[in-house]
Coordinates of C-alpha atoms in Angstrom, one line a residue:
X89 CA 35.7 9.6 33.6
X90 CA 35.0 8.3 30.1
X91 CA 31.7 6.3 31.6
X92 CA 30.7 9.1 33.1
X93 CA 30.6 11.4 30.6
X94 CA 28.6 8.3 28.6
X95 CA 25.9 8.2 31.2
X96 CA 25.6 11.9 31.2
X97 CA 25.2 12.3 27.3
X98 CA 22.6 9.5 27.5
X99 CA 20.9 10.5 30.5
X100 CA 20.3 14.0 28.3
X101 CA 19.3 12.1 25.4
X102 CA 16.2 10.5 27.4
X103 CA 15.5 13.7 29.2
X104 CA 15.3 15.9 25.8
X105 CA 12.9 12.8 24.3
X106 CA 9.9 14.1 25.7
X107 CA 10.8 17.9 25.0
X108 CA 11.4 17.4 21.3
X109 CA 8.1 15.4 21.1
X110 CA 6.1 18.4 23.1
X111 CA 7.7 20.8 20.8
X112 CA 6.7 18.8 17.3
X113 CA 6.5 19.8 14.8
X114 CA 8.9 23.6 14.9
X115 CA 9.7 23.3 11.5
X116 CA 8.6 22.3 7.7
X117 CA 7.6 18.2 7.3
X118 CA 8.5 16.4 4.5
X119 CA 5.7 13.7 3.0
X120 CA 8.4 11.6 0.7
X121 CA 5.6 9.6 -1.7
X122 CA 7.9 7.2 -3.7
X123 CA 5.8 7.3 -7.2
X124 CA 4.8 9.9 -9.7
X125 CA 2.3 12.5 -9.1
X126 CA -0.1 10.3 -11.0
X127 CA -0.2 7.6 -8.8
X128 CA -2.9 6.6 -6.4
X129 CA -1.0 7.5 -3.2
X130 CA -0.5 11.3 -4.5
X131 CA -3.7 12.6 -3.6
X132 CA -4.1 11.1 -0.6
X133 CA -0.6 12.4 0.4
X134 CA -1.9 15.8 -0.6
X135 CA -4.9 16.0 1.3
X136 CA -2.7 14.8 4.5
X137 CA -0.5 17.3 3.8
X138 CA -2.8 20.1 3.6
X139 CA -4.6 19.0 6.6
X140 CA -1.9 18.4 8.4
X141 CA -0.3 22.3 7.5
X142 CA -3.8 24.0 8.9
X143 CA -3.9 22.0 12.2
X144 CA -0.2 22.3 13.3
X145 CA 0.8 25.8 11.4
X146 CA 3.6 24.6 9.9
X147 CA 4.6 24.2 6.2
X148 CA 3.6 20.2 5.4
X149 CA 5.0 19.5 1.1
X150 CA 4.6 16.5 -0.7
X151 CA 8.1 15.1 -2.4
X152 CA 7.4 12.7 -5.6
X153 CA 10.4 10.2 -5.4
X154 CA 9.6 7.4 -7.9
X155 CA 11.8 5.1 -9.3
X156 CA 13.1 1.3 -8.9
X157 CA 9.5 0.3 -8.2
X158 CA 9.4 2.6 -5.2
X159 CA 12.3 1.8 -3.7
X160 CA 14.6 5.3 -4.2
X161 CA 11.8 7.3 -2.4
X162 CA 11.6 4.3 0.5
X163 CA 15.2 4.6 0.7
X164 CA 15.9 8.3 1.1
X165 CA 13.5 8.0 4.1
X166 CA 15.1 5.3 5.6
X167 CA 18.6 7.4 5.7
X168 CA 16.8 10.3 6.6
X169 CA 17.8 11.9 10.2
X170 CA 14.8 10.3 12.7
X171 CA 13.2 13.0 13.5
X172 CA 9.6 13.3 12.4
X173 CA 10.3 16.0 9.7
X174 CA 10.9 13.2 7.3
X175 CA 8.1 10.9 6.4
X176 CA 7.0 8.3 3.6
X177 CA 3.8 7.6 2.5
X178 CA 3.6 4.6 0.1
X179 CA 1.1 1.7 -0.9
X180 CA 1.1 -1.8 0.0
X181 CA 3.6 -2.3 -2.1
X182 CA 5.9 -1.6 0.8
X183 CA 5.4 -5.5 2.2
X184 CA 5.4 -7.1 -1.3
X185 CA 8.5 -6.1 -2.4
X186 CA 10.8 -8.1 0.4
X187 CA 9.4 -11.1 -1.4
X188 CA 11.0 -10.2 -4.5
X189 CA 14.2 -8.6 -4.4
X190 CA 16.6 -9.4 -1.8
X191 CA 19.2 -6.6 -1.8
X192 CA 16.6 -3.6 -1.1
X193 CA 18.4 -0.2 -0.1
X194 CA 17.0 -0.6 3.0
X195 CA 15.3 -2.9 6.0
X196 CA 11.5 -2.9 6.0
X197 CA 11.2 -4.1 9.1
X198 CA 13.4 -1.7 10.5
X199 CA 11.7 1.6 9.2
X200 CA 8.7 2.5 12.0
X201 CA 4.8 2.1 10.5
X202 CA 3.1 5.0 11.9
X203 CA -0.4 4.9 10.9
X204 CA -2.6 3.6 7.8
X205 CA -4.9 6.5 5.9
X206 CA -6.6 4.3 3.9
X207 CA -7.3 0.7 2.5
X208 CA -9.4 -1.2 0.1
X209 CA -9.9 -4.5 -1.1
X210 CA -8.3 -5.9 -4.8
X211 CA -11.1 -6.5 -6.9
X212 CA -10.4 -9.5 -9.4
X213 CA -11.4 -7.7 -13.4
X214 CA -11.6 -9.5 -16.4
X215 CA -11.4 -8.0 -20.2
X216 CA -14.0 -8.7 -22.5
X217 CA -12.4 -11.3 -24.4
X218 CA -12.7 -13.6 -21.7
X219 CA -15.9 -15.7 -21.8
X220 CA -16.2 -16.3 -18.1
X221 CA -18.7 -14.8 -16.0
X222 CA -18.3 -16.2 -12.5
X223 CA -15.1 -17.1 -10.9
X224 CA -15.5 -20.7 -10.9
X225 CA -15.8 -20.5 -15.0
X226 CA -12.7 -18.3 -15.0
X227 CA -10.7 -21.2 -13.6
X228 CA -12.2 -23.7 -15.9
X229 CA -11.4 -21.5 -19.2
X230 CA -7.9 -21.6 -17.6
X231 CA -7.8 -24.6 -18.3
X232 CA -9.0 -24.7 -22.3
X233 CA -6.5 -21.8 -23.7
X234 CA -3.8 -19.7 -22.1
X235 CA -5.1 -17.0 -20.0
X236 CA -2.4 -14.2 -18.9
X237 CA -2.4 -12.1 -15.6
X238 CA -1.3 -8.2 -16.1
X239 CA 0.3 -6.7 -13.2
X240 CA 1.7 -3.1 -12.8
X241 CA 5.2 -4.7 -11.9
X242 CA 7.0 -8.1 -10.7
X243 CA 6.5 -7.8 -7.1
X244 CA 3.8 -5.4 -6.6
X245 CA 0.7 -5.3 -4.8
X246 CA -1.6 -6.2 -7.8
X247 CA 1.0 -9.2 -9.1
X248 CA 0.3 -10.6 -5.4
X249 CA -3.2 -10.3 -4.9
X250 CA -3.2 -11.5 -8.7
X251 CA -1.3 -15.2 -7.6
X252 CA -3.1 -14.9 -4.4
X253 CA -6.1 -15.6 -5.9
X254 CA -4.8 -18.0 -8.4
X255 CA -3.5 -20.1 -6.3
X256 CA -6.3 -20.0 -4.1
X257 CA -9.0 -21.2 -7.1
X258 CA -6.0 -23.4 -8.9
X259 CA -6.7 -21.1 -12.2
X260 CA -3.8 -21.5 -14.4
X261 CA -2.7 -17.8 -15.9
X262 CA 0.8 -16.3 -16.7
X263 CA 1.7 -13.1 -15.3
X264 CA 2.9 -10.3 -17.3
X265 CA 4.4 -7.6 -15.8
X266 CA 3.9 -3.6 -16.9
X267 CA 5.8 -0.8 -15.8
X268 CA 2.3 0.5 -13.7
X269 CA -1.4 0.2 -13.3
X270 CA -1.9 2.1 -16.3
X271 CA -0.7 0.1 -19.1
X272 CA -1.8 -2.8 -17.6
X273 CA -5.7 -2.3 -18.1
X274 CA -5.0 -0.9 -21.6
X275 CA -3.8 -3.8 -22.5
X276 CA -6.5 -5.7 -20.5
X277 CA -9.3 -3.3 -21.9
X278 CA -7.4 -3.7 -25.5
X279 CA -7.9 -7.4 -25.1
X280 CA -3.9 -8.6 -25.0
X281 CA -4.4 -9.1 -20.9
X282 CA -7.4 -11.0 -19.6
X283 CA -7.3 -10.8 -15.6
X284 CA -6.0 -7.6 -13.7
X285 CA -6.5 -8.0 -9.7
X286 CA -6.8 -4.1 -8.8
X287 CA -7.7 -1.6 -6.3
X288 CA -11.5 -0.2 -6.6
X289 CA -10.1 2.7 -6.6
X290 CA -8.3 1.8 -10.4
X291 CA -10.5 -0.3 -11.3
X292 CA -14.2 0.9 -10.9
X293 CA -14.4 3.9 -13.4
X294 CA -13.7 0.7 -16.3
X295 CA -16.0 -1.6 -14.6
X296 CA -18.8 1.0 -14.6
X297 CA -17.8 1.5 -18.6
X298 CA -18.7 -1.8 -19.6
X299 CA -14.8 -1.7 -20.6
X300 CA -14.0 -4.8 -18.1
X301 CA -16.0 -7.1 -15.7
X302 CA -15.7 -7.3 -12.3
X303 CA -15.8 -11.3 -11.0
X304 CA -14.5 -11.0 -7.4
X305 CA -14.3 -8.5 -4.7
X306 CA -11.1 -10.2 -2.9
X307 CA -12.4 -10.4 0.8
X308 CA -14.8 -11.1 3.5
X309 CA -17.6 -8.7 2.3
X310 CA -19.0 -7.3 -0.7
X311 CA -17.9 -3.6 -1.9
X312 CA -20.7 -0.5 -1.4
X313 CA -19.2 0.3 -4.8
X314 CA -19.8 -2.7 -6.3
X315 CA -22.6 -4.3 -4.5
X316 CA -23.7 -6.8 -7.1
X317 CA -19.9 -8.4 -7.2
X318 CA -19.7 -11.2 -4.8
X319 CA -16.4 -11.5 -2.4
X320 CA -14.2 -13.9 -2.3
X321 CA -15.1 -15.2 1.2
X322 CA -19.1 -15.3 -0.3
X323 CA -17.8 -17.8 -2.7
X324 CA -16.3 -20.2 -0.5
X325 CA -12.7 -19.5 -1.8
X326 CA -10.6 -19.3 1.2
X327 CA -7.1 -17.6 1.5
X328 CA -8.0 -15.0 -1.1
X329 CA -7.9 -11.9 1.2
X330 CA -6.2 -8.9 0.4
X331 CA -6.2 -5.2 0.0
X332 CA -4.6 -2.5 -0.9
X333 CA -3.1 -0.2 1.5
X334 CA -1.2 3.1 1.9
X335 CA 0.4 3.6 5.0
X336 CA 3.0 5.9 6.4
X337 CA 6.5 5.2 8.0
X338 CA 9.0 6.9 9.5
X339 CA 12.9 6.3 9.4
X340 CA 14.1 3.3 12.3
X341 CA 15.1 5.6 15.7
X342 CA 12.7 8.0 15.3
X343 CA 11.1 9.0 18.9
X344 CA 7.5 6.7 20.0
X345 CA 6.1 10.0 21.3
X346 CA 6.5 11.9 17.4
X347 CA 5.4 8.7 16.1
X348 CA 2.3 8.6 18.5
X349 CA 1.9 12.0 17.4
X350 CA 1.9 11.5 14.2
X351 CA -0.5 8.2 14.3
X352 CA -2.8 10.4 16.1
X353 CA -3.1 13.4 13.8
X354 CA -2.9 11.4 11.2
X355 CA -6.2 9.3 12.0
X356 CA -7.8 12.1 12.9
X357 CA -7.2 13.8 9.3
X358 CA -9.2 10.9 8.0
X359 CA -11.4 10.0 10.3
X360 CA -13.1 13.6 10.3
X361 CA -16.5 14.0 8.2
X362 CA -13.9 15.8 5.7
X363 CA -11.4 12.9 5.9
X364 CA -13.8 10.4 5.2
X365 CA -16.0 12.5 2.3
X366 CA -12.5 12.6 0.5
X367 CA -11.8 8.4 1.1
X368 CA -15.1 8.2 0.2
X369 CA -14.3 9.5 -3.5
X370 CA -11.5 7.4 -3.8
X371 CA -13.7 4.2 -2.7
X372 CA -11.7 3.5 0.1
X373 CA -12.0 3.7 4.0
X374 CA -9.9 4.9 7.0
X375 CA -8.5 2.8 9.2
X376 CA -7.8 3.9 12.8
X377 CA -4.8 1.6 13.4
X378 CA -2.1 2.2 16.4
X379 CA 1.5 2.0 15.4
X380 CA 1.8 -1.1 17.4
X381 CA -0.6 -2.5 15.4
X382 CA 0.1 -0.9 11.7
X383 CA 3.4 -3.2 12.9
X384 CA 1.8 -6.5 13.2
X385 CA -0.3 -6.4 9.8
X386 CA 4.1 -5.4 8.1
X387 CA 5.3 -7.9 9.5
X388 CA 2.2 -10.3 8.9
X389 CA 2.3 -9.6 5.5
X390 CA 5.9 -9.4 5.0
X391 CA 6.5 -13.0 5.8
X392 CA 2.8 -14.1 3.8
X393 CA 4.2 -12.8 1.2
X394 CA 7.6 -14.4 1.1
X395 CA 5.9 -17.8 1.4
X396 CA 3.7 -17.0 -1.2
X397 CA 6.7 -16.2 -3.6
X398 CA 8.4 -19.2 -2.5
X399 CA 5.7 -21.2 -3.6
X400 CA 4.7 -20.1 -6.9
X401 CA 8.4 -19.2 -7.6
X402 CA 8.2 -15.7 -7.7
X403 CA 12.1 -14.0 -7.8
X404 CA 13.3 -11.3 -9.3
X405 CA 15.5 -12.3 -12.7

C-alpha cells in the first residue's frame, strides 16, 4: 500500500512539472544580488528586473544581500524553496571563492547556473608610480623593488585574474587585500598599490583620467574600449585569460523547464538592441549561453581556480 501511495505522489510530481513551468511566472520574483547597491552587478540586476517585469506582467525586485564576501546573499538562495521565484545574480566571484574558503554555506556546484547577462575581460592597470610601460618591463621592475597587487578581497575575482597573470609572466608582487574595488584603486591611484587587475567596466573611467595606465587587456583580443592596449594573448603570454562575469543561478532542484525559461528570457533581455545599448555603457557584452553550457565554464573554472590557489598558496587565514 505504502509503495503505492509512493508511486502515486511521484507520478503527480512529474505530471505537475510541466504545468508549473507553463504557468511561470504567477507571482512576484525575487533577483537576490549578494553586494551593496553600489556594486557592479546592481545595475545590471536592475535593468533585468525591469525588463523582465514588462515582458511577463509580474512584479520582478531586486534584494541587496551583501556580506561575508558574497556569501550570505548566495546562501539564502541556495535554501530558498526551488521554484523560480527565487533567483541570484552575482559576479564571477561565484567560482573563485570555492578556492578559498572551504566551509561555504552552501555547494556551488549544486546551485543551477541559468544563464550569463554579461562578461568582460580583466584589464591589468598600473598606478603612476610604477615606471613600467609594457608588461614585459612590469615583470622586470618586479624584480628591482617590491611591487604590491591590490585586490577587492582574498579570494575574489580581481585577486585571481591578479595571480593569474602573475604567475603567467613570473612578476613577483604581493597581494593586498581591500574590503572592495573601491578602495583598492584609491590606494592604487594614491600610489600605496601599484597593479590592480580589473574589470573595464571599473577600471576605464581612471584609465581615461590619466589617473592609472592600462598594460594588458587579459585575453585573446584587444578591447573596443581600449583599442591601443594590447591583450594578453597579442603578447605571447599564455594562460593569462580571464573575465569578469555575472551570471544568474537558481537554488539545486529547481525544474529544467523554469530554468529554460528563465535562460531564454533572460538572453533575450540582453540580447535586444536595448539589452545590448545598456551592456554597451557598462563596456561589456551579452553572452547567449545555454544552462548546459553556463555549467561547463562553473565547473571549469571552479576546479582552475582551485589549482591555481593550490599553487601560489592561496587559503583563507
Amino acid at each position: 500500500m505504502k509503495l503505492l501511495i509512493s508511486s502515486v505522489l511521484t507520478a503527480l510530481a512529474v505530471a505537475m512539472t510541466p504545468v508549473m513551468a507553463q504557468d511561470y511566472p504567477s507571482k512576484q520574483i525575487t533577483i537576490v544580488v549578494p553586494y551593496s547597491p553600489s556594486g557592479s552587478s546592481d545595475p545590471v540586476a536592475r535593468f533585468l528586473a525591469t525588463e523582465l517585469q514588462n515582458r511577463w506582467g509580474q512584479n520582478v525586485i531586486v534584494d541587496n544581500r551583501p556580506g561575508a564576501g558574497s556569501t550570505i546573499g548566495t546562501a539564502y538562495v541556495a535554501e530558498a524553496p526551488a521554484d523560480g521565484y527565487t533567483i541570484l545574480l552575482t559576479t564571477s566571484a561565484y567560482t573563485t571563492a570555492p578556492a578559498v574558503y572551504e566551509d561555504l554555506p552552501y555547494d556551488p556546484l549544486a546551485m543551477v547556473p541559468v544563464a550569463m547577462p554579461s562578461e568582460s575581460p580583466f584589464v591589468i592597470t598600473v598606478g603612476s608610480q610604477v615606471k613600467a610601460t609594457t608588461v614585459e618591463e612590469l615583470a622586470e621592475e618586479s624584480k628591482t623593488r617590491d611591487l604590491f597587487l591590490a585586490t577587492a578581497g582574498l579570494g575574489s575575482s580581481t585577486h585571481f585574474a591578479g595571480e593569474l597573470f602573475t604567475a603567467a609572466t613570473g612578476a613577483n608582487v604581493e597581494p593586498v587585500h581591500y574590503k572592495g574595488g573601491t578602495e583598492a584603486m584609491v590606494d592604487l591611484i594614491g600610489g600605496r598599490a601599484d597593479i590592480y587587475a580589473g574589470s573595464i567596466t571599473a577600471v576605464l573611467g581612471n584609465v581615461k583620467a590619466g589617473q592609472i595606465r592600462a598594460l594588458a587587456v587579459m585575453g585573446a583580443e584587444r578591447a573596443a574600449a581600449l583599442p591601443d592596449v594590447p591583450s594578453t594573448e597579442e603578447l605571447g603570454i599564455k594562460g593569462a585569460s580571464s573575465g569578469f562575469w555575472l551570471g544568474v543561478f537558481a537554488p539545486a532542484g529547481t525544474p529544467d523547464d523554469i530554468v529554460q525559461k528563465l535562460n531564454k528570457e533572460i538572453v533575450d533581455v540582453f540580447a535586444s538592441d536595448g539589452g545590448q545599448e545598456f551592456l554597451t555603457k557598462l563596456d561589456s557584452k551579452a553572452v547567449a549561453m545555454t544552462p548546459a553550457e553556463f555549467k561547463e565554464l562553473v565547473d571549469t573554472e571552479v576546479a582552475q581556480w582551485k589549482k591555481l590557489a593550490e599553487e601560489r598558496g592561496i587559503k583563507a587565514e
